[in-house]
């Protein structure tokens, strides 16, 4: 594959409503898109980094900087480039997995579009639609929360995830159970807001039959998660801590992860995400596909990944309308609580030109 150039494009997308987590409140998504142009096709990669380094150390400006300063020049100098060569080519540069993932995804998309093959086919998808959950932010009152959850259940979402933090944990879970019953698939996500000293408080969630508690402790605290797992009955799921197939294997071995949230951006791309799926499947550890408020471009690839056989729990692969009034692509719409896996070449979706133009705040063309 011969690269002609790469475009870095910034788009700004207002959210349908503010999204509050234990690390802050977001009202708009500031996204970096990578467009790879080859002689045969174009490919898109969406960088999932946030504006500020709050979910993880990565942030949008840093991703753009490392791409233009290091990653793209290295790719340009790589002979016999294909998507499987991107990870090894970029390995000398530490970290920056979200930036690397966006670049690898764009190269993979270009390659698959040129070959007329889909992401689903390439990754090993076995389903043509995937069951969907929804992530529900921290609210200013239980009433507001119950209204939001009721709305999502009415839309057909098959699983509810409540964002929690100290002071907003047992009460919202109890309220949702009391209002909507014990049959609702329910889980919580703390985004690292607790310490192992909070084990007794977190054990108060035990009676509510949650599917899992996601990343209760600091991303580096693997042993803390293993210790916590012995003190509570809710299964511990890791998100921020899992940055590679290797860290996934270690966390499983240490008893820190009964379930794994797979986010391709966090782990450096869809190829490493599939390796995590494979490692977890070999250990009997269920995985599910996380979400980073992606546009239709990132969402399309996530839905393809979520159709792999080991993705046995509903993901945060929500419909476009959960986050955006107007998505960059044809919107992903929930049908019977599921999203259809795209079947077209590459991502199987394209940005709508006028929508993309209107959302764009900056573009930068790097000729190669
Ligand atoms: C999680 N996502 O699982 C993340 C956290 C998260 C769907 O809960 C802007 C960009 C805002 C990325 C807020 C979900 C975000 C973001 C939360 C990611 O931990
Ligand atoms: Mg999470």
GROMACS .gro file of N, CA, C and O in nm, residues 258-315:
model
  232
  258UNK      N    1  -1.251  -1.026   3.642
  258UNK     CA    2  -1.342  -1.137   3.610
  258UNK      C    3  -1.407  -1.114   3.474
  258UNK      O    4  -1.458  -1.208   3.411
  259UNK      N    5  -1.406  -0.988   3.431
  259UNK     CA    6  -1.467  -0.944   3.305
  259UNK      C    7  -1.379  -0.831   3.252
  259UNK      O    8  -1.319  -0.757   3.331
  260UNK      N    9  -1.373  -0.815   3.121
  260UNK     CA   10  -1.290  -0.708   3.063
  260UNK      C   11  -1.372  -0.623   2.965
  260UNK      O   12  -1.444  -0.675   2.880
  261UNK      N   13  -1.360  -0.491   2.983
  261UNK     CA   14  -1.415  -0.393   2.889
  261UNK      C   15  -1.308  -0.370   2.782
  261UNK      O   16  -1.197  -0.330   2.814
  262UNK      N   17  -1.341  -0.398   2.658
  262UNK     CA   18  -1.245  -0.379   2.548
  262UNK      C   19  -1.279  -0.250   2.474
  262UNK      O   20  -1.389  -0.234   2.421
  263UNK      N   21  -1.182  -0.156   2.477
  263UNK     CA   22  -1.194  -0.033   2.399
  263UNK      C   23  -1.075  -0.027   2.306
  263UNK      O   24  -0.962  -0.011   2.351
  264UNK      N   25  -1.098  -0.038   2.177
  264UNK     CA   26  -0.987  -0.041   2.082
  264UNK      C   27  -0.893   0.078   2.095
  264UNK      O   28  -0.771   0.063   2.084
  265UNK      N   29  -0.947   0.197   2.118
  265UNK     CA   30  -0.860   0.315   2.129
  265UNK      C   31  -0.764   0.303   2.247
  265UNK      O   32  -0.645   0.333   2.234
  266UNK      N   33  -0.816   0.256   2.359
  266UNK     CA   34  -0.735   0.246   2.481
  266UNK      C   35  -0.619   0.149   2.466
  266UNK      O   36  -0.518   0.161   2.534
  267UNK      N   37  -0.634   0.048   2.379
  267UNK     CA   38  -0.534  -0.060   2.370
  267UNK      C   39  -0.449  -0.051   2.242
  267UNK      O   40  -0.372  -0.142   2.214
  268UNK      N   41  -0.465   0.055   2.166
  268UNK     CA   42  -0.379   0.075   2.049
  268UNK      C   43  -0.437   0.028   1.917
  268UNK      O   44  -0.367   0.028   1.816
  269UNK      N   45  -0.563  -0.016   1.917
  269UNK     CA   46  -0.626  -0.048   1.789
  269UNK      C   47  -0.709  -0.176   1.791
  269UNK      O   48  -0.714  -0.248   1.891
  270UNK      N   49  -0.773  -0.201   1.676
  270UNK     CA   50  -0.865  -0.315   1.665
  270UNK      C   51  -0.791  -0.449   1.663
  270UNK      O   52  -0.847  -0.552   1.703
  271UNK      N   53  -0.667  -0.448   1.615
  271UNK     CA   54  -0.593  -0.575   1.610
  271UNK      C   55  -0.553  -0.618   1.751
  271UNK      O   56  -0.567  -0.736   1.786
  272UNK      N   57  -0.507  -0.523   1.834
  272UNK     CA   58  -0.478  -0.557   1.974
  272UNK      C   59  -0.608  -0.588   2.050
  272UNK      O   60  -0.610  -0.677   2.135
  273UNK      N   61  -0.716  -0.518   2.016
  273UNK     CA   62  -0.845  -0.546   2.080
  273UNK      C   63  -0.886  -0.692   2.054
  273UNK      O   64  -0.935  -0.761   2.144
  274UNK      N   65  -0.862  -0.738   1.930
  274UNK     CA   66  -0.895  -0.878   1.901
  274UNK      C   67  -0.806  -0.974   1.980
  274UNK      O   68  -0.851  -1.078   2.026
  275UNK      N   69  -0.678  -0.937   2.000
  275UNK     CA   70  -0.590  -1.023   2.081
  275UNK      C   71  -0.639  -1.031   2.225
  275UNK      O   72  -0.632  -1.136   2.289
  276UNK      N   73  -0.692  -0.920   2.277
  276UNK     CA   74  -0.747  -0.922   2.413
  276UNK      C   75  -0.869  -1.014   2.416
  276UNK      O   76  -0.885  -1.094   2.509
  277UNK      N   77  -0.954  -1.000   2.316
  277UNK     CA   78  -1.068  -1.091   2.304
  277UNK      C   79  -1.021  -1.237   2.309
  277UNK      O   80  -1.078  -1.319   2.380
  278UNK      N   81  -0.916  -1.268   2.235
  278UNK     CA   82  -0.868  -1.406   2.227
  278UNK      C   83  -0.811  -1.453   2.361
  278UNK      O   84  -0.838  -1.566   2.404
  279UNK      N   85  -0.732  -1.368   2.426
  279UNK     CA   86  -0.675  -1.402   2.557
  279UNK      C   87  -0.788  -1.428   2.659
  279UNK      O   88  -0.784  -1.526   2.734
  280UNK      N   89  -0.885  -1.339   2.659
  280UNK     CA   90  -0.996  -1.352   2.755
  280UNK      C   91  -1.077  -1.478   2.726
  280UNK      O   92  -1.115  -1.551   2.818
  281UNK      N   93  -1.104  -1.504   2.598
  281UNK     CA   94  -1.181  -1.623   2.561
  281UNK      C   95  -1.108  -1.749   2.610
  281UNK      O   96  -1.169  -1.842   2.662
  282UNK      N   97  -0.976  -1.750   2.595
  282UNK     CA   98  -0.897  -1.867   2.637
  282UNK      C   99  -0.906  -1.889   2.788
  282UNK      O  100  -0.890  -2.002   2.835
  283UNK      N  101  -0.931  -1.780   2.863
  283UNK     CA  102  -0.942  -1.790   3.009
  283UNK      C  103  -1.087  -1.796   3.056
  283UNK      O  104  -1.112  -1.793   3.177
  284UNK      N  105  -1.181  -1.800   2.964
  284UNK     CA  106  -1.321  -1.802   3.004
  284UNK      C  107  -1.367  -1.670   3.064
  284UNK      O  108  -1.464  -1.666   3.139
  285UNK      N  109  -1.298  -1.562   3.030
  285UNK     CA  110  -1.334  -1.430   3.082
  285UNK      C  111  -1.421  -1.358   2.980
  285UNK      O  112  -1.377  -1.333   2.867
  286UNK      N  113  -1.545  -1.323   3.016
  286UNK     CA  114  -1.632  -1.251   2.920
  286UNK      C  115  -1.577  -1.113   2.890
  286UNK      O  116  -1.517  -1.050   2.977
  287UNK      N  117  -1.597  -1.066   2.768
  287UNK     CA  118  -1.562  -0.929   2.733
  287UNK      C  119  -1.684  -0.858   2.675
  287UNK      O  120  -1.779  -0.922   2.630
  288UNK      N  121  -1.677  -0.726   2.678
  288UNK     CA  122  -1.780  -0.644   2.612
  288UNK      C  123  -1.711  -0.520   2.557
  288UNK      O  124  -1.601  -0.485   2.600
  289UNK      N  125  -1.776  -0.458   2.461
  289UNK     CA  126  -1.715  -0.345   2.391
  289UNK      C  127  -1.753  -0.215   2.458
  289UNK      O  128  -1.872  -0.182   2.469
  290UNK      N  129  -1.653  -0.141   2.504
  290UNK     CA  130  -1.677  -0.011   2.566
  290UNK      C  131  -1.705   0.095   2.462
  290UNK      O  132  -1.705   0.069   2.341
  291UNK      N  133  -1.726   0.216   2.510
  291UNK     CA  134  -1.753   0.327   2.419
  291UNK      C  135  -1.685   0.453   2.468
  291UNK      O  136  -1.661   0.469   2.589
  292UNK      N  137  -1.649   0.539   2.375
  292UNK     CA  138  -1.586   0.668   2.408
  292UNK      C  139  -1.659   0.781   2.337
  292UNK      O  140  -1.597   0.876   2.290
  293UNK      N  141  -1.791   0.769   2.328
  293UNK     CA  142  -1.873   0.872   2.264
  293UNK      C  143  -1.829   0.893   2.120
  293UNK      O  144  -1.813   1.006   2.073
  294UNK      N  145  -1.808   0.782   2.050
  294UNK     CA  146  -1.763   0.788   1.912
  294UNK      C  147  -1.872   0.838   1.818
  294UNK      O  148  -1.991   0.818   1.843
  295UNK      N  149  -1.827   0.897   1.706
  295UNK     CA  150  -1.919   0.927   1.596
  295UNK      C  151  -1.947   0.795   1.523
  295UNK      O  152  -1.895   0.689   1.560
  296UNK      N  153  -2.024   0.802   1.418
  296UNK     CA  154  -2.059   0.683   1.342
  296UNK      C  155  -1.937   0.609   1.288
  296UNK      O  156  -1.941   0.488   1.266
  297UNK      N  157  -1.827   0.681   1.267
  297UNK     CA  158  -1.705   0.616   1.214
  297UNK      C  159  -1.648   0.519   1.317
  297UNK      O  160  -1.627   0.401   1.288
  298UNK      N  161  -1.625   0.567   1.438
  298UNK     CA  162  -1.572   0.479   1.542
  298UNK      C  163  -1.675   0.375   1.584
  298UNK      O  164  -1.641   0.260   1.616
  299UNK      N  165  -1.800   0.415   1.584
  299UNK     CA  166  -1.909   0.326   1.624
  299UNK      C  167  -1.918   0.206   1.529
  299UNK      O  168  -1.940   0.092   1.572
  300UNK      N  169  -1.902   0.231   1.400
  300UNK     CA  170  -1.911   0.124   1.301
  300UNK      C  171  -1.809   0.014   1.331
  300UNK      O  172  -1.839  -0.106   1.329
  301UNK      N  173  -1.685   0.055   1.360
  301UNK     CA  174  -1.581  -0.043   1.388
  301UNK      C  175  -1.608  -0.113   1.521
  301UNK      O  176  -1.585  -0.234   1.534
  302UNK      N  177  -1.657  -0.039   1.620
  302UNK     CA  178  -1.687  -0.101   1.749
  302UNK      C  179  -1.796  -0.207   1.736
  302UNK      O  180  -1.788  -0.314   1.798
  303UNK      N  181  -1.897  -0.178   1.656
  303UNK     CA  182  -2.006  -0.273   1.637
  303UNK      C  183  -1.955  -0.400   1.568
  303UNK      O  184  -1.994  -0.512   1.604
  304UNK      N  185  -1.862  -0.382   1.475
  304UNK     CA  186  -1.802  -0.500   1.409
  304UNK      C  187  -1.725  -0.584   1.511
  304UNK      O  188  -1.738  -0.707   1.516
  305UNK      N  189  -1.647  -0.518   1.596
  305UNK     CA  190  -1.570  -0.590   1.698
  305UNK      C  191  -1.663  -0.662   1.795
  305UNK      O  192  -1.638  -0.777   1.834
  306UNK      N  193  -1.770  -0.594   1.834
  306UNK     CA  194  -1.864  -0.650   1.933
  306UNK      C  195  -1.935  -0.774   1.880
  306UNK      O  196  -2.000  -0.846   1.955
  307UNK      N  197  -1.922  -0.800   1.749
  307UNK     CA  198  -1.986  -0.918   1.689
  307UNK      C  199  -1.895  -1.042   1.693
  307UNK      O  200  -1.931  -1.147   1.639
  308UNK      N  201  -1.778  -1.029   1.759
  308UNK     CA  202  -1.692  -1.147   1.777
  308UNK      C  203  -1.752  -1.238   1.885
  308UNK      O  204  -1.825  -1.191   1.973
  309UNK      N  205  -1.719  -1.368   1.881
  309UNK     CA  206  -1.791  -1.464   1.967
  309UNK      C  207  -1.772  -1.445   2.117
  309UNK      O  208  -1.861  -1.479   2.194
  310UNK      N  209  -1.658  -1.388   2.158
  310UNK     CA  210  -1.634  -1.373   2.302
  310UNK      C  211  -1.703  -1.253   2.364
  310UNK      O  212  -1.702  -1.237   2.487
  311UNK      N  213  -1.761  -1.167   2.281
  311UNK     CA  214  -1.834  -1.049   2.333
  311UNK      C  215  -1.972  -1.095   2.377
  311UNK      O  216  -2.069  -1.082   2.302
  312UNK      N  217  -1.978  -1.149   2.498
  312UNK     CA  218  -2.101  -1.215   2.544
  312UNK      C  219  -2.188  -1.124   2.631
  312UNK      O  220  -2.294  -1.166   2.675
  313UNK      N  221  -2.143  -1.002   2.657
  313UNK     CA  222  -2.224  -0.907   2.733
  313UNK      C  223  -2.255  -0.787   2.644
  313UNK      O  224  -2.172  -0.748   2.561
  314UNK      N  225  -2.374  -0.725   2.662
  314UNK     CA  226  -2.405  -0.606   2.581
  314UNK      C  227  -2.302  -0.496   2.605
  314UNK      O  228  -2.256  -0.477   2.718
  315UNK      N  229  -2.265  -0.425   2.500
  315UNK     CA  230  -2.162  -0.321   2.512
  315UNK      C  231  -2.220  -0.182   2.530
  315UNK      O  232  -2.342  -0.164   2.536
   0.00000   0.00000   0.00000
